Coordinates of C-alpha atoms in Angstrom, one line a residue:
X1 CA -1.2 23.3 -2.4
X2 CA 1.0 24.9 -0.3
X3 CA 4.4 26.5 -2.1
X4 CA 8.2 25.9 -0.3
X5 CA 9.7 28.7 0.5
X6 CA 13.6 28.9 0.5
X7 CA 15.8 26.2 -0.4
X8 CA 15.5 22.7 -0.1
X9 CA 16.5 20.3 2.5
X10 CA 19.5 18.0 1.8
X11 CA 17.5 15.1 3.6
X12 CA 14.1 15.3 4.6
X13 CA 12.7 13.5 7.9
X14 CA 10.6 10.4 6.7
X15 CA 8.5 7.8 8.7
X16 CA 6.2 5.0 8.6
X17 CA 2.7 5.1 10.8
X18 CA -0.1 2.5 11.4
X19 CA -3.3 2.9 12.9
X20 CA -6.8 1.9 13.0
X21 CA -10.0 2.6 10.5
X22 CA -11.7 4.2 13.5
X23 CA -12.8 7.7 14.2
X24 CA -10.3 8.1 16.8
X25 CA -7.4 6.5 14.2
X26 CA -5.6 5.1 17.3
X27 CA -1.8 4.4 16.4
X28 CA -0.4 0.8 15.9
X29 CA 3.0 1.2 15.1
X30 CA 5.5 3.8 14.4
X31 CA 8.6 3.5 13.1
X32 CA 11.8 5.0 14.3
X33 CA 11.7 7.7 12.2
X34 CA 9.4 9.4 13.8
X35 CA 11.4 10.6 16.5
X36 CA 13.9 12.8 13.8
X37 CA 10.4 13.6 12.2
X38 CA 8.4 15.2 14.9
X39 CA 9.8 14.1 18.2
X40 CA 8.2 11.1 19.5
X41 CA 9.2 8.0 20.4
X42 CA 7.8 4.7 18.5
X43 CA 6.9 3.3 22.1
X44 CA 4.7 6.5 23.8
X45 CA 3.0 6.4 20.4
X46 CA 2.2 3.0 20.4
X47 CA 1.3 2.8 24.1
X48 CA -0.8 5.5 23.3
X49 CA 0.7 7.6 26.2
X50 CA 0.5 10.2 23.3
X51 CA -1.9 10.7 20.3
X52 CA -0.4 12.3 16.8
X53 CA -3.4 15.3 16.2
X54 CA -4.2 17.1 13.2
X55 CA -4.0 20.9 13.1
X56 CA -5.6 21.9 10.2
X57 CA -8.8 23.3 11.3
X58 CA -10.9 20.0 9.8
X59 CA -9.6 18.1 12.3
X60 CA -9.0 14.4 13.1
X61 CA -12.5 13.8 12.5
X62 CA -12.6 14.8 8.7
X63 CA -9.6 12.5 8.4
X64 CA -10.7 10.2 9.4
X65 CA -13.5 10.4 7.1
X66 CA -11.4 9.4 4.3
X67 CA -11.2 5.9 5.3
X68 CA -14.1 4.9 6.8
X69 CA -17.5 4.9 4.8
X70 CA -21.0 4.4 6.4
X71 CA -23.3 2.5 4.7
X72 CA -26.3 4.3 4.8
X73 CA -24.9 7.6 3.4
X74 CA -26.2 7.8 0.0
X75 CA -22.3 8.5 -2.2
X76 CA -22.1 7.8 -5.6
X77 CA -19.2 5.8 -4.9
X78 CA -17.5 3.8 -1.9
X79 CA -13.9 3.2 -2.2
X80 CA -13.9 0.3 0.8
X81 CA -13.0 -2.3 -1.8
X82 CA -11.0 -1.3 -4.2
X83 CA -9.6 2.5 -3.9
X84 CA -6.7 2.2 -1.5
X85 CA -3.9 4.4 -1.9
X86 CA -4.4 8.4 -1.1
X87 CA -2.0 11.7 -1.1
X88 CA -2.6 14.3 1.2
X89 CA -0.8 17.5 2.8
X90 CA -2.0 17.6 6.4
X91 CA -0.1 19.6 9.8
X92 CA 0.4 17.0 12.2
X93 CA 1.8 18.2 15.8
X94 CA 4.7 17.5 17.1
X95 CA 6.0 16.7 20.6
X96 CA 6.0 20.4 21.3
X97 CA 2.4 21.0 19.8
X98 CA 3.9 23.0 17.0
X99 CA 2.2 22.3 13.6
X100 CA 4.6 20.4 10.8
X101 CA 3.2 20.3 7.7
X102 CA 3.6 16.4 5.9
X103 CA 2.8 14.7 3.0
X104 CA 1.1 11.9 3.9
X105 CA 0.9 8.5 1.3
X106 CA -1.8 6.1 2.7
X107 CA -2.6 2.8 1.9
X108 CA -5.9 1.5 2.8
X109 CA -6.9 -1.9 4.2
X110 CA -10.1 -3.5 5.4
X111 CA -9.1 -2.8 9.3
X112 CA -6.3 -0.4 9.2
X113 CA -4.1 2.5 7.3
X114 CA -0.8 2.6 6.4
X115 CA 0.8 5.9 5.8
X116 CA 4.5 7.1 4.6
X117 CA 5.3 10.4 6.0
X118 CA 7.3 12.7 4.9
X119 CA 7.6 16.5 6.8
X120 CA 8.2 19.9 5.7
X121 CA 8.7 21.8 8.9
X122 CA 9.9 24.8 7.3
X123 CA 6.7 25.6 5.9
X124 CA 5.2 27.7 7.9
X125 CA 1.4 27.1 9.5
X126 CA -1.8 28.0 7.8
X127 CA -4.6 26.5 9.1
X128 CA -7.4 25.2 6.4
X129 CA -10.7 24.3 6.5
X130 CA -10.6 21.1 4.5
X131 CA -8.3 18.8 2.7
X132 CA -7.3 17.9 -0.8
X133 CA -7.1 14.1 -1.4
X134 CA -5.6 12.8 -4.3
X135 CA -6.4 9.1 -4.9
X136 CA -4.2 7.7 -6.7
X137 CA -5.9 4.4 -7.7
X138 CA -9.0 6.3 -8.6
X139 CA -10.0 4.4 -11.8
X140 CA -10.0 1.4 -9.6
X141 CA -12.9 3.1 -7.9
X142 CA -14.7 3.8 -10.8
X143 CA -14.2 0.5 -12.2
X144 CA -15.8 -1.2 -9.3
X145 CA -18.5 1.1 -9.0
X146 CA -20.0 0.4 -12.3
X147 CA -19.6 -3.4 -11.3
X148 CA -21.7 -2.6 -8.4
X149 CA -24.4 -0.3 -10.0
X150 CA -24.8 -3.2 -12.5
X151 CA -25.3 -5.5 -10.1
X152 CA -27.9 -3.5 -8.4
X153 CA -29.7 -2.7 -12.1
X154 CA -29.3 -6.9 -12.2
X155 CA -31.1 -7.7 -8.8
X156 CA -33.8 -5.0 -9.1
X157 CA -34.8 -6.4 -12.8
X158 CA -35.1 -9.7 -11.0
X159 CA -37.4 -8.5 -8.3
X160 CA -39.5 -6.5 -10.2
X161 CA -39.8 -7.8 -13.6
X162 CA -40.7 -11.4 -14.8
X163 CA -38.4 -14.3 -13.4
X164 CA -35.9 -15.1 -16.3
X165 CA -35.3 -18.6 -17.2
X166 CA -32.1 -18.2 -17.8
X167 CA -30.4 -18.5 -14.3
X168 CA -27.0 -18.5 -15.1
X169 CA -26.5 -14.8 -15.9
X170 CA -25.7 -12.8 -13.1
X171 CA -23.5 -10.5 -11.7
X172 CA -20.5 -11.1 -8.7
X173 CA -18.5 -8.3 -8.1
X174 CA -14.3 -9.0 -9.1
X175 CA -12.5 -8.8 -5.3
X176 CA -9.3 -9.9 -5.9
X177 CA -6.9 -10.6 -2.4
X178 CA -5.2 -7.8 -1.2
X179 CA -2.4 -7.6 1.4
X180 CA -0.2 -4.9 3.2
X181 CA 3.3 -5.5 4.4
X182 CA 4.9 -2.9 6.8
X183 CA 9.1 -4.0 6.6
X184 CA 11.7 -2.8 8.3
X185 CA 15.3 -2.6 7.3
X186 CA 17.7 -4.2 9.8
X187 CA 20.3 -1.8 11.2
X188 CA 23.0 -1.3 9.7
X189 CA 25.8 1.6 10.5
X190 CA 26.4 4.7 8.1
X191 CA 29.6 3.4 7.5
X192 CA 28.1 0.4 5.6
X193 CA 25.2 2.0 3.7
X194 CA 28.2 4.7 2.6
X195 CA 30.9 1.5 1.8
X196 CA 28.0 -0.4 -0.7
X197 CA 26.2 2.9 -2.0
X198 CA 22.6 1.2 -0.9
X199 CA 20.2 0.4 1.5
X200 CA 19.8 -3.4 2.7
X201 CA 17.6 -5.7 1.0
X202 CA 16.8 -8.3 3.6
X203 CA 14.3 -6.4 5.0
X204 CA 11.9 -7.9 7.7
X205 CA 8.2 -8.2 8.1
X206 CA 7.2 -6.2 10.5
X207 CA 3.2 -5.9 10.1
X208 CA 0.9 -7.8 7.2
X209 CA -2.9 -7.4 7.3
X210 CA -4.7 -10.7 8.0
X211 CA -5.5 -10.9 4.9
X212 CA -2.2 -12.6 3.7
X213 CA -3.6 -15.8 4.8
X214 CA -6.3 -15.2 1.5
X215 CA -2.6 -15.0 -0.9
X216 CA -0.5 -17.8 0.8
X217 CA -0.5 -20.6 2.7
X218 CA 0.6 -18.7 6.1
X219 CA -1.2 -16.3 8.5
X220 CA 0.2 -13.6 10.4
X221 CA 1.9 -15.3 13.1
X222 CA 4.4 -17.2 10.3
X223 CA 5.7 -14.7 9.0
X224 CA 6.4 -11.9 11.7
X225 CA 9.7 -10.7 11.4
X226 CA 11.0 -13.2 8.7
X227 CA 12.9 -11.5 5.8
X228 CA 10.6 -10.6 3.1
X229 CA 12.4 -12.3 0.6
X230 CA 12.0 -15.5 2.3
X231 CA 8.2 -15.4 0.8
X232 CA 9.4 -14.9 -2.7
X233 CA 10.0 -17.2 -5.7
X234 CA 13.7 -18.4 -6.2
X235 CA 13.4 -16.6 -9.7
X236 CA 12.0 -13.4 -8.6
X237 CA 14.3 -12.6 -5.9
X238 CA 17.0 -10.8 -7.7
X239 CA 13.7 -8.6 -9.2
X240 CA 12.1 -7.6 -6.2
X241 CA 15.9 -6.7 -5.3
X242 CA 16.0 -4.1 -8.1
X243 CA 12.4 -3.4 -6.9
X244 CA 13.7 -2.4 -3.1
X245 CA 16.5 -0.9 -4.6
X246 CA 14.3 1.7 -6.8
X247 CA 11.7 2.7 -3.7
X248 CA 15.2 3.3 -2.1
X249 CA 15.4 6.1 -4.7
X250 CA 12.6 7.4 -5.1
X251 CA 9.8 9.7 -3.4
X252 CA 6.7 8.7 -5.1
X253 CA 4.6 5.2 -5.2
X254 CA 6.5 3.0 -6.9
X255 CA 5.0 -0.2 -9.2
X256 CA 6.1 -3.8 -9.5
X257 CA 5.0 -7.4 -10.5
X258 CA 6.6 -10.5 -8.5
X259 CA 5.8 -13.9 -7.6
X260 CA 5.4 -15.4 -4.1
X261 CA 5.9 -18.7 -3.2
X262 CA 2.4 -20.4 -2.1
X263 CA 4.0 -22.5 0.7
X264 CA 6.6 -20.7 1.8
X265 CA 9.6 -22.6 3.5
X266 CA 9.5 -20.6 6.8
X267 CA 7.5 -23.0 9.5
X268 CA 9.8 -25.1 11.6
X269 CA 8.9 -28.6 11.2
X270 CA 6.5 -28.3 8.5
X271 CA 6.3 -30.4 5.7
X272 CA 9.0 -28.9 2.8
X273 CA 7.5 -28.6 -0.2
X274 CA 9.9 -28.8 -3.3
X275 CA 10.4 -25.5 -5.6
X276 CA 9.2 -27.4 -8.4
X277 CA 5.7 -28.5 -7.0
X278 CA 5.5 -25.3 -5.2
X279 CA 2.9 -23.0 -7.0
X280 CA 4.0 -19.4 -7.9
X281 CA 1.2 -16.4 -7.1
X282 CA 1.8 -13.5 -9.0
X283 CA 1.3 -10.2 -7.6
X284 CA 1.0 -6.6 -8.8
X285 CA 2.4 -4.5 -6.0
X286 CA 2.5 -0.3 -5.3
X287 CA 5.4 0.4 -2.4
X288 CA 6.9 3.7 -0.8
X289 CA 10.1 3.4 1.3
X290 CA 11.3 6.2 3.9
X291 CA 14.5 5.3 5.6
X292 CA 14.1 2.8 8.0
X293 CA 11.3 0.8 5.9
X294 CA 8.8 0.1 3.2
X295 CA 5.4 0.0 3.1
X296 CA 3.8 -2.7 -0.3
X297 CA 0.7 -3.3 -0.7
X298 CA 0.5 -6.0 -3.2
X299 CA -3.0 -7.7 -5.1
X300 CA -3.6 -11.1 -6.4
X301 CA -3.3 -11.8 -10.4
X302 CA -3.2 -15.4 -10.9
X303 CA -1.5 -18.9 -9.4
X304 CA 1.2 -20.2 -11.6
X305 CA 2.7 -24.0 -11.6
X306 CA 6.7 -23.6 -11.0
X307 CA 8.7 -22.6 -14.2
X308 CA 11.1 -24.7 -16.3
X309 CA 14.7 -24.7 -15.6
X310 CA 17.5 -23.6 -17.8
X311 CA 20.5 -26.4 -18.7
X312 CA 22.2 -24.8 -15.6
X313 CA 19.3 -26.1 -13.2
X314 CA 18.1 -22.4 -11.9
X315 CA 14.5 -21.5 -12.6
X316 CA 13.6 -19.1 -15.7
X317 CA 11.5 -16.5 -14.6
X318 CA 8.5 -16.2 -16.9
X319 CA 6.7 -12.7 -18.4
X320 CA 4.0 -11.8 -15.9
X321 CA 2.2 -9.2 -18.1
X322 CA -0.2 -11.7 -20.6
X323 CA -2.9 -10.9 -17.7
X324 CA -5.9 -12.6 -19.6
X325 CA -8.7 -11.5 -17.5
X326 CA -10.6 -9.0 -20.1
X327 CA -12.2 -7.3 -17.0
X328 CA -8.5 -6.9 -15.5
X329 CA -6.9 -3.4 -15.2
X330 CA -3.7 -3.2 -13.8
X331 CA -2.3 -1.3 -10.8
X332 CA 0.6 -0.1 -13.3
X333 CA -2.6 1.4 -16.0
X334 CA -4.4 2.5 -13.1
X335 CA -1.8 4.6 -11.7
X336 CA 0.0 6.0 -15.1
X337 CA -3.0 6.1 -17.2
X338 CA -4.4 9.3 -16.9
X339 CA -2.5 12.1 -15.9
X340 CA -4.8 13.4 -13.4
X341 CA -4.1 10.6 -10.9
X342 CA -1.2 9.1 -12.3
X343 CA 1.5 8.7 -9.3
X344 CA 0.7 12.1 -7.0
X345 CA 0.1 14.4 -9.9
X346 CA 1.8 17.3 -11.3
X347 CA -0.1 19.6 -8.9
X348 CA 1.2 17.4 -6.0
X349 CA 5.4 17.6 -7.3
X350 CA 6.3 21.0 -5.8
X351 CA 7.0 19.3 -2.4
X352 CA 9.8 16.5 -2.6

């Protein structure tokens, strides 16, 4: 951990990145704030007329490291399927090669990472020769490495020892379907944002992993850059409002629970189907927001049939916390649970 030194910033330079599970990490997207941030435009980023490079002495390579895993190594555990959100203080260049020290919030998918950045340039540069990862869903790890050890310890007694008659015990690993949303917020001028006292809600979809095809009845294609809320329940938008509304404010992951609409009502010409026959799919979701976006990266719980209505026709939004999976731990105990790992730590609050 590396102390500030002087007094704090009013506003600190904040930005979205994208980029592959490679080696090389080779930048998807950027968002605009990573001009203010460290100089570059979104555009020679994405082009990959320029590369964002480490300058800690470990290197791209070692960062590399923490989201990609190679089968054959022999770890205790592999965080591919489960573990997927990680703090980290790295120097990143800027446009001038000058080292800016960031704290870096990533969330993992099965093809690509999503990180929130947030820059301290007025720390000054000390090079180190490895990095401090906090993982912030870590008992998610741990959980789904003993359902993989077991599973070995199950299909090793069945080689080796007599063939049971019983055939209907065995063990599957619990995947549940995981997506990541990159939005953006739409532009709006100082003037407004100072008139209503918040940011907009209505933020767009700029990037969701192919995976969202797994949650809801759309694939990538639908839903670029439809407005989020489009894709949630009648009774939950008001909720995942508030929800925007508190990443707005805050500077650590931030957890919610909101339902999505199954067949969303965003394909021209498809068939409509009504609210009331349109199944609900609940979702835990962890988010950060920096100014010109959010990142959410949200995991399956269940599929719901519609709610009632009250006597004024709207529908009444139901408790989402009676998860009855025994198995089940959620993303809000897995993140506040133990002190250790719960949001970035108290060893990780110094830098705001």
């Amino acid at each position: 951990m590396i102390p500030l030194e002087g007094d704090e910033p009013a506003k600190r330079a904040t930005f979205i990145g994208l980029h592959e599970r490679t080696p090389m990490a080779s930048i998807l997207y950027c968002s605009s704030g990573v001009r203010p941030a460290l100089g570059y435009t979104p555009a020679s980023l994405a082009s990959q007329e320029k590369r964002l490079t480490v300058a800690d002495t470990f290197g791209l390579q070692q960062y590399s490291r923490i989201f990609t895993h190679n089968d054959d190594e022999d770890e205790e555990v592999s965080f591919d399927d489960e573990a997927s959100i990680f703090t980290m203080y790295i120097y990143l260049n800027d446009h001038n090669e000058h080292p800016v020290l960031c704290r870096v919030t990533s969330f993992k998918t099965d093809t690509c990472v999503l990180a929130v950045v947030t820059t301290f340039p007025e720390v000054p540069f000390v090079s180190r020769p490895e990095i401090e990862v906090e993982i912030l869903d870590r008992k998610m790890a741990q959980e789904d490495a003993s359902r993989q050890e077991a599973a070995k310890t199950a299909v090793k007694k069945g080689r080796s020892g007599r063939r049971s008659r019983d055939r209907s015990t065995f063990v599957v690993k619990n995947k549940r379907a995981k997506v990541a949303f990159v939005l953006e917020h739409p532009h709006v001028t100082t003037i407004e944002t100072e008139e209503t006292g918040r940011r907009p809600n209505s933020s767009v979809i700029a990037f969701a992993t192919g995976s969202i095809s797994s949650l809801l009845d759309v694939d990538t294609s639908d839903v670029a850059q439809i407005p989020f809320l489009k894709l949630i329940a009648p009774e939950d938008i008001l909720h995942v409002s508030r929800y925007f509304e508190r990443l707005s404010d805050a500077t650590d992951v931030q957890f919610e629970t909101f339902r999505f609409m199954q067949r969303p009502q965003i394909i021209a010409g498809d068939i409509a189907v009504a609210d009331e026959n349109n199944s609900r799919v609940l979702v835990e979701a962890l988010g950060a927001a920096v100014e010109d976006g959010v990142v959410l990266l949200v995991r399956k719980v269940r599929v719901e049939p519609a709610p009632t209505r009250d006597t004024l026709g709207n529908f009444v939004r139901p408790r989402d916390h009676d998860f009855d999976d025994a198995d089940f731990m959620s993303l809000a105990d897995i993140i506040s649970s133990d002190p250790g790992t719960s949001d970035a730590g108290d060893g990780w609050s110094e830098l705001r």
